[in-house]
Structures are given as C-alpha cells and as structure tokens.
XYZ file of C-alpha atoms in Angstrom:
370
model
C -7.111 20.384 10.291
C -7.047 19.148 6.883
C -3.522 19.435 6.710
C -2.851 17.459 9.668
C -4.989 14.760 8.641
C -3.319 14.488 5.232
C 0.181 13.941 7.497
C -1.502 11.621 9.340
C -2.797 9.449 6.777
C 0.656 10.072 4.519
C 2.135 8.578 8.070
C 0.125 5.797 7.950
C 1.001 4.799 4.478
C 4.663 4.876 5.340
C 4.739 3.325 8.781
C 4.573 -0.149 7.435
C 7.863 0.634 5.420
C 11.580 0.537 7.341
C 13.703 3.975 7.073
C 15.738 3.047 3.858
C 12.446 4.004 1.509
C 13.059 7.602 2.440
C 16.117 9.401 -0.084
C 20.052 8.244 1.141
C 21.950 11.246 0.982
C 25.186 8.943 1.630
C 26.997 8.057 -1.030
C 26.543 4.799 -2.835
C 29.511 2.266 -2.395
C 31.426 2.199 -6.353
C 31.925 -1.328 -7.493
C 33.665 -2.701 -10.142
C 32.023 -3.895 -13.468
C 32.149 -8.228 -13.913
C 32.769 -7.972 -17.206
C 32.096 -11.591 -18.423
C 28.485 -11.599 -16.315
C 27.188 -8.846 -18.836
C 26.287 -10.982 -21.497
C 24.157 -13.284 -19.761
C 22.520 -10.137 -18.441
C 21.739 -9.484 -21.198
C 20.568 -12.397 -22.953
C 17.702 -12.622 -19.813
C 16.526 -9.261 -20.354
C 16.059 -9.983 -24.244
C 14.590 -13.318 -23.608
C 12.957 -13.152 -20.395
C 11.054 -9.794 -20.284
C 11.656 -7.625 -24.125
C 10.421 -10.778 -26.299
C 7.637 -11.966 -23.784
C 6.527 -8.453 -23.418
C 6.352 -7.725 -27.134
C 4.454 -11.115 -27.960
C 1.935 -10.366 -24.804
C 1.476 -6.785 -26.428
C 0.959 -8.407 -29.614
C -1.552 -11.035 -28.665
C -3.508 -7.892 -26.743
C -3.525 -5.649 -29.600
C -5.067 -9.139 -31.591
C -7.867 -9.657 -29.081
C -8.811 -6.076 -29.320
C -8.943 -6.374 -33.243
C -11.283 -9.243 -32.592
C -13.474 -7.349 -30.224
C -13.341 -4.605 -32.077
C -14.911 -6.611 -34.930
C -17.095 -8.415 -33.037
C -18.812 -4.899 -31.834
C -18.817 -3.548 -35.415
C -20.841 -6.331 -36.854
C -23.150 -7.001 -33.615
C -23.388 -3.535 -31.439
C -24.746 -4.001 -28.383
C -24.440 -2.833 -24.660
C -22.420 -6.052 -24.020
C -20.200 -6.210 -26.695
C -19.333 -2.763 -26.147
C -18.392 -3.099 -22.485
C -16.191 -6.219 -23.864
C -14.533 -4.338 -26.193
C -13.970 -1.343 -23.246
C -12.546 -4.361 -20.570
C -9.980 -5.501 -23.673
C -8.741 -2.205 -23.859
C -7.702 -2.740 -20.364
C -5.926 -5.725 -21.124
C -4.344 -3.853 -23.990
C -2.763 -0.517 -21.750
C -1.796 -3.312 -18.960
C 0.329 -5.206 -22.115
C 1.898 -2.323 -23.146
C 2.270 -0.498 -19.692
C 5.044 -3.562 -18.737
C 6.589 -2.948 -21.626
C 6.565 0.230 -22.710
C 9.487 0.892 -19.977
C 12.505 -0.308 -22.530
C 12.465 2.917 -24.846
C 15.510 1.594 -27.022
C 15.807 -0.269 -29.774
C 13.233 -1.282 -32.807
C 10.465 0.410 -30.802
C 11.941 4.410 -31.083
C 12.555 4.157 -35.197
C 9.883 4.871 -36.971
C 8.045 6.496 -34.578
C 6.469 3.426 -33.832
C 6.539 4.280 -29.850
C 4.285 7.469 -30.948
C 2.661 5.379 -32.849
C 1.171 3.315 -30.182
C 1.101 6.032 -27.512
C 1.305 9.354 -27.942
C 1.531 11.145 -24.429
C 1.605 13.341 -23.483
C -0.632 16.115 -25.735
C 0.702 18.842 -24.157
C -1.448 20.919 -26.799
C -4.479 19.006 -27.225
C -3.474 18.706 -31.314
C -3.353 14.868 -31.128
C -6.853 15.485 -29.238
C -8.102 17.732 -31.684
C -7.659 15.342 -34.798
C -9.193 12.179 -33.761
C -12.239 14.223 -32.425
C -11.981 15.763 -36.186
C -12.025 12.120 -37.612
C -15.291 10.849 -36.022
C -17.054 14.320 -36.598
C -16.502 14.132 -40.320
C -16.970 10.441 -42.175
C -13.384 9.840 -43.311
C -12.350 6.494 -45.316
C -8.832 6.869 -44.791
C -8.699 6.268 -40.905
C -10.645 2.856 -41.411
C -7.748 0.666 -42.881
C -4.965 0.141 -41.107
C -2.626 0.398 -44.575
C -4.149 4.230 -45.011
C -4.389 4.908 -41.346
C -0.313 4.130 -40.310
C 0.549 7.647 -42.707
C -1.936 9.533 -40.526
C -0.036 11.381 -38.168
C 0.845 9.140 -34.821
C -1.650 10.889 -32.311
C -4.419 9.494 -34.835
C -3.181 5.683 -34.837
C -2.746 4.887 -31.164
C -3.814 3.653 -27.657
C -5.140 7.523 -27.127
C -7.081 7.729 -30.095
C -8.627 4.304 -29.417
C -9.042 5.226 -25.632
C -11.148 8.084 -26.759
C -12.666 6.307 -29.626
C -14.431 3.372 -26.832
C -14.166 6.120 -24.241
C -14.483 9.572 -25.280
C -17.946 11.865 -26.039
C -20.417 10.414 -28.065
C -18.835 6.632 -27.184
C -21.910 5.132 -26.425
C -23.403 5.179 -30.596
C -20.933 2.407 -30.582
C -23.978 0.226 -28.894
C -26.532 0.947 -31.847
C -25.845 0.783 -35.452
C -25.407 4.728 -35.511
C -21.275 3.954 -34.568
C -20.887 2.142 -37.229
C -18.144 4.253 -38.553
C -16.699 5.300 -35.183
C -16.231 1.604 -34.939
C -14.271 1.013 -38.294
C -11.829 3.780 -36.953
C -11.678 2.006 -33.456
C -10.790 -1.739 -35.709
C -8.358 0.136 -37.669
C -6.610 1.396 -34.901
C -6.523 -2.402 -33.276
C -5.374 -3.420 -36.761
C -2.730 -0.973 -36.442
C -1.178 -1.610 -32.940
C -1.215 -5.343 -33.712
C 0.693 -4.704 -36.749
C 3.677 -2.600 -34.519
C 3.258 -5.078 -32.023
C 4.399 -7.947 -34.643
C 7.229 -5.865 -36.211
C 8.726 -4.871 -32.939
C 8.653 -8.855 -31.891
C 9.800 -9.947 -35.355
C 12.653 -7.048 -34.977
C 13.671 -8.321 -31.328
C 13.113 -12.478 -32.611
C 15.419 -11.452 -35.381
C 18.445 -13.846 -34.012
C 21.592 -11.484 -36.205
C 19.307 -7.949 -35.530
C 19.039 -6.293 -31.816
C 19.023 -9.071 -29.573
C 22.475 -10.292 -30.556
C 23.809 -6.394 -30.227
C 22.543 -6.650 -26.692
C 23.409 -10.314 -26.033
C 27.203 -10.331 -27.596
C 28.961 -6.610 -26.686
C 32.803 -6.176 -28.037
C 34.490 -4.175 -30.627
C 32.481 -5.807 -33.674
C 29.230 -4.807 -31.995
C 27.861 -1.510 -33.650
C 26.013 -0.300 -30.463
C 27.996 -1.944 -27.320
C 31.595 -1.804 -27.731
C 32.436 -3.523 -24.405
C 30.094 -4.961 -21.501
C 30.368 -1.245 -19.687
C 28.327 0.160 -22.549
C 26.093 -2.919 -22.320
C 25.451 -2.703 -18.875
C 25.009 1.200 -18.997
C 21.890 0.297 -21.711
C 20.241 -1.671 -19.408
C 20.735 0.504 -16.097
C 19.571 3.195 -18.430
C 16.290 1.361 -19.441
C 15.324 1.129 -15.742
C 16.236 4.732 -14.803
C 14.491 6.260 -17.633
C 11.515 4.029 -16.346
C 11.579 5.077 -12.969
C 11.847 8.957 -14.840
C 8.898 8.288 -16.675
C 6.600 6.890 -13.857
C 7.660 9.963 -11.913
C 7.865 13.082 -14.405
C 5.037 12.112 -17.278
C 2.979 9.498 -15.366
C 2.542 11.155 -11.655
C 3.707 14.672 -11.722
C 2.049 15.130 -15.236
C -1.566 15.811 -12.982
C -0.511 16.025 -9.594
C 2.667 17.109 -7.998
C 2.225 17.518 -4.527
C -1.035 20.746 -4.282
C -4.385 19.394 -4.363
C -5.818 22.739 -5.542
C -3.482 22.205 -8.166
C -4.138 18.882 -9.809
C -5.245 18.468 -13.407
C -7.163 15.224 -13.207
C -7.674 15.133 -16.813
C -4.023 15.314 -17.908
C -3.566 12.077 -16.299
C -2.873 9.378 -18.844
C -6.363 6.774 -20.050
C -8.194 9.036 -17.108
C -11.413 8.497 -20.104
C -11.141 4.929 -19.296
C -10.241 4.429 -15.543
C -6.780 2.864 -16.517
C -4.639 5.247 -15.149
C -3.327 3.820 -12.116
C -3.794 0.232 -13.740
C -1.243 1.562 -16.154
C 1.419 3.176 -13.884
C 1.414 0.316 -11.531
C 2.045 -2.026 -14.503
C 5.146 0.383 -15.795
C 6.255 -0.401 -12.590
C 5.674 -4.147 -12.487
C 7.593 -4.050 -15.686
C 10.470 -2.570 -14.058
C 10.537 -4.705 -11.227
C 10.242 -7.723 -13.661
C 13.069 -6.371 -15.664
C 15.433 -6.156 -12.872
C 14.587 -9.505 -11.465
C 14.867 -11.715 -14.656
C 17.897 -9.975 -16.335
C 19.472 -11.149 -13.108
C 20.860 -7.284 -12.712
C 21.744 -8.660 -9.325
C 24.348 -11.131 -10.409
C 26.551 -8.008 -11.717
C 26.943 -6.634 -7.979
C 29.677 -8.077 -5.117
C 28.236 -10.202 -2.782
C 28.896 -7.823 0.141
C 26.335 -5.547 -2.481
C 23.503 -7.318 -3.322
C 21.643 -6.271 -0.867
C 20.875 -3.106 -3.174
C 18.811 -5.184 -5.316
C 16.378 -6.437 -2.735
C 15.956 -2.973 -1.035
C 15.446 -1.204 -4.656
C 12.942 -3.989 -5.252
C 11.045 -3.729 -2.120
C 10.455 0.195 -2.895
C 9.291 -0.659 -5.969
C 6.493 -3.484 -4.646
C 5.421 -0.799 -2.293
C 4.973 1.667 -4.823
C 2.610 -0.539 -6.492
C 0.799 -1.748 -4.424
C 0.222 1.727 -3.557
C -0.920 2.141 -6.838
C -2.676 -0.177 -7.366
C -4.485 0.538 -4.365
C -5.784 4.078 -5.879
C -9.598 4.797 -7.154
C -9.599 4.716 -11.122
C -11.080 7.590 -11.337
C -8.659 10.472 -11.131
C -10.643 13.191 -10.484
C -12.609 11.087 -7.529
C -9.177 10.590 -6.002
C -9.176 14.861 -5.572
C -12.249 13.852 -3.126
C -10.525 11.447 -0.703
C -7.728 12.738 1.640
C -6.635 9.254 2.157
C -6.775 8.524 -1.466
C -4.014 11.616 -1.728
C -1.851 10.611 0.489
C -1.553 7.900 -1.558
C -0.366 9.958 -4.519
C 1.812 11.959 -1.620
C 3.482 8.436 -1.175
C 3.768 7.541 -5.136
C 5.684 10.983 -4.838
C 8.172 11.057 -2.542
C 9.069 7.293 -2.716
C 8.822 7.866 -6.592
C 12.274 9.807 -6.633
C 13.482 7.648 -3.615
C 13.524 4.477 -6.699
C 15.456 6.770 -8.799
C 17.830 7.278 -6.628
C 18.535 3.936 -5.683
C 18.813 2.866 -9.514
C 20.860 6.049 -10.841
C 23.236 5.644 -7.636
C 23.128 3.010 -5.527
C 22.820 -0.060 -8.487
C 24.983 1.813 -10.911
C 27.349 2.644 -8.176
C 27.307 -1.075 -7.168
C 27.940 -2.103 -10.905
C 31.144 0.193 -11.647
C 29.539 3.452 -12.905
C 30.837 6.323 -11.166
C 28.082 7.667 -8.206
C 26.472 10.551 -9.533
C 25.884 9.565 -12.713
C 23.206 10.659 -14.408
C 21.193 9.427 -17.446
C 19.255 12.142 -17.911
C 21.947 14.196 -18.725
C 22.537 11.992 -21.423
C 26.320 11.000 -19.995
C-alpha cells in the first residue's frame, strides 16, 4: 500500500505539469550560432546577475559580521536566534550565486573557501569541532584564520559554529570564544565576497574577457567559446542541484536516505538553499537574454526550460526544513521523487535542447569536459 500511495501522491505533484517536463528522447533541433548577439549576452550575465550576486553575497556576509558581533558582546537568547536567521540570509546570497563556478571565484580556492561540500570524510567536520574543543587564537582573526585549511573558514564551519553541538553557550558568556571563531569566519566570507566583486567590477579583468570574445581575448577566442561558457555555467548548475545537492542524501530509496549528508541540514536551510541555486539559474538565463541567441521558430525552448525550472522550485521550496522529518511524510517524498526525475529532465533541456538551439552539436556534453 505504501507504494501505491507514494505513486499516487508523485501523480499528484505532476498532474498540474503538461507532458514536455518528462525527458525528450527526440533529438533537439541544431541551430546556428548569431555570432554578433554573444556579446551582449554576455555583458547581461556580467552585469545583471554575476556583479549583483557578488555585491548581495557581500552585503550578507557584512550583516552576519555585524550580528556576529553584536552576539559576542551582548549574548542572549535573542541575539542568538538573530544571528541564526542572518545565516539564512547568508546561504540564500550565496545559493543564487554560487551556480557560476568560473572565473575569480575557483583561484585561490576561494569557492572552498566559502563552502566546502561536500565532506565526504567528515575531515572538514572533524577540525572545526577540534577548534571549539581546544581555545585556539589563530581561528579568531580573519588575517590568521584565511591560512587555515578551507573546511575551517566557511559557510559549514559557521553553520556548525551557530548550529552544531554545544551551540547554545553562544547565549551566555560561556561562548565567548565559540563566538570569536563564528565573527572571524563572517570576517572572512565578507572579505572573499569583496575580492570576488572587486575582481568581476574590475572593468580590463574578467568581465571584459566575457563581454568582448575574439582572437585578442585570452579565454574566448570567438563568440562560440563565449557562448559555450555560459551554456556551461547553467549545465554545471543544473549538475550540481542534481548530483551534490539532491542525490547527495536521497536518490530515489527511502530506506536509503542519509538525512544528514544533506547540505546546512544543522540549520534547516537545505531546501532554502537548493531552491535558491535554482532561482539563480533561472535568473541567469532570463537576464543574460540566453533567449535572444535562438531562431525565432526556437525560442520556445527557453520558456519550456524555464517553466521546469519554476516548478522545481516551487517544489522545493515547498519541502519541510528539516531533512530527516521529510523521511516521515510520504507526501513530503514524493516531493523529492519529483525534484528527481524533473531534476535530470532540466539537464536535458539545457545540455541539448538550448545548446542544440544555439549551434552546439546535440549531444554535447559538458561534463565530459568537451
């Protein structure tokens, strides 16, 4: 019986949504690439959604500083349940833009930096909890804590640091230190945040490689290779939400699911955070104006990839934050059956049917690196 009523409500879910949301096996229509649109492209998605995004991400990481401090020099109940809602604000900041995994943000580490996930091995785990058991001056500046190694110096370690056992000292004077670590680690992720925006303001650094493609360009040679960038950000996105964000606790078996390997599951934000990544990549495709690159008789892919996409999250966004309460629910599964199936459906429709539409050859795979 259980079975049938997990079909049923899965059913129920998908009803509402016309046949194109299930996989195409037909092959996407190939289009031809307009070369002279790819710049503007471009210049959108820099403009529009990368900047923004790092600047929003920036102010975040700022407020948390400030509640961070504010909680460190009056603990209290409230102030730590302020500090605990910024957090939120923080994972939903980076969450939209986490999604572009080019650029500024992969040198240095700095995407480690400010979220290492997954920890396959529990060693990133292991060495905050080894921070706060043992009184350690070096994780409570920012300028000794960015050498520490990345697990240490991220949204993780500050999840668990507001989150995580023995949290709650952080009400009473007795968290004093735990609270220096948890400022630190604000200090630190507002410091990434305002390289990678000074990096992407930077008008002769990466936003004119993106905005201005040719044979001068040291990463885009022509618009094709331009183009491919982009596609690739949103692929790799739709990869992500899939691969490391759903199937990394549940992928498919109830008896199976690992509630706790589920990314911020400590702090509720789990679902909060994948429906943002996809937000992100919904915003991404709309404001670059990805659309504008396709023949009329085409565009149509846009607004059907899109409308997968908005039912995904609201789906999401529609889940319990609490992961392992979501094990309890049949109807709250079939929810994550629907995040699933219509998961790789998005994929799909980005890897073949947009890139198809846009010149690249259907097939094509990023993953593969091609």
């Amino acid at each position: 019986m259980r079975v049938f009523t997990r079909l049923a409500l899965l059913s129920a879910i998908l009803l509402p949504l016309p046949l194109p949301v299930l996989a195409q096996d037909t092959a996407p229509t190939v289009g031809a690439l307009d070369a002279a649109k790819v710049p503007v492209v471009m210049a959108r998605a820099v403009d529009e959604f990368i900047r923004p995004g790092y600047r929003r991400f920036t102010d975040r990481a700022g407020a948390m500083q400030t509640a961070m401090t504010t909680l460190c020099g009056s603990p209290s109940a409230e102030s730590l349940k302020e500090a605990q809602s910024t957090f939120g604000h923080v994972v939903e900041a980076w969450s939209r833009v986490e999604i572009v995994r080019v650029g500024p943000v992969i040198e240095g580490n700095r995407f480690e930096r400010i979220l290492f996930f997954p920890d396959r091995k529990g060693t990133g785990l292991k060495q905050v909890q080894a921070a706060l058991a043992k009184p350690d001056p070096s994780v409570t500046s920012v300028e000794t804590l960015k050498g520490k190694s990345v697990a240490m110096q991220g949204l993780g370690a500050l999840e668990f640091v507001l989150f995580g056992t023995g949290s709650g000292s952080l009400a009473t004077a007795e968290g004093a230190y735990r609270c220096q670590y948890g400022t630190a680690i604000s200090a630190n992720l507002k410091r990434l945040g305002a390289e990678l925006t000074a990096a992407w303001d930077a008008p002769d650094g990466v936003q004119a490689a993106w905005k201005t493609p040719g044979p001068a360009n040291p990463l885009y040679r022509d618009e094709a290779e331009a183009a491919k960038e982009l596609l690739g950000v949103l692929v790799h996105a739709a990869e992500t939400i899939r691969d490391q964000r759903i199937e990394q606790f549940y992928k498919g078996d109830p008896k199976k699911a690992l509630p706790r390997q589920a990314i911020y599951w400590r702090s509720g934000n789990t679902f909060r955070s994948i429906t943002a990544n996809i937000e992100g990549l919904r915003d991404l495709l709309d404001t670059s104006g990805m659309v504008d690159l396709l023949a009329e008789d085409n565009r149509s892919v846009v607004s059907s990839t899109d409308f997968v996409a908005r039912s995904l999250s609201r789906v999401s966004a529609d889940i319990k934050p609490d992961v392992a309460q979501v094990f309890e629910d049949p109807a709250q599964i079939a929810k994550l059956d629907f995040l699933l199936l219509n998961s790789r459906d998005l994929i799909l429709r980005l890897n073949n049917d947009l890139g198809g539409g846009i010149g690249l050859a259907a097939g094509f795979s990023f993953s593969d690196g091609d």
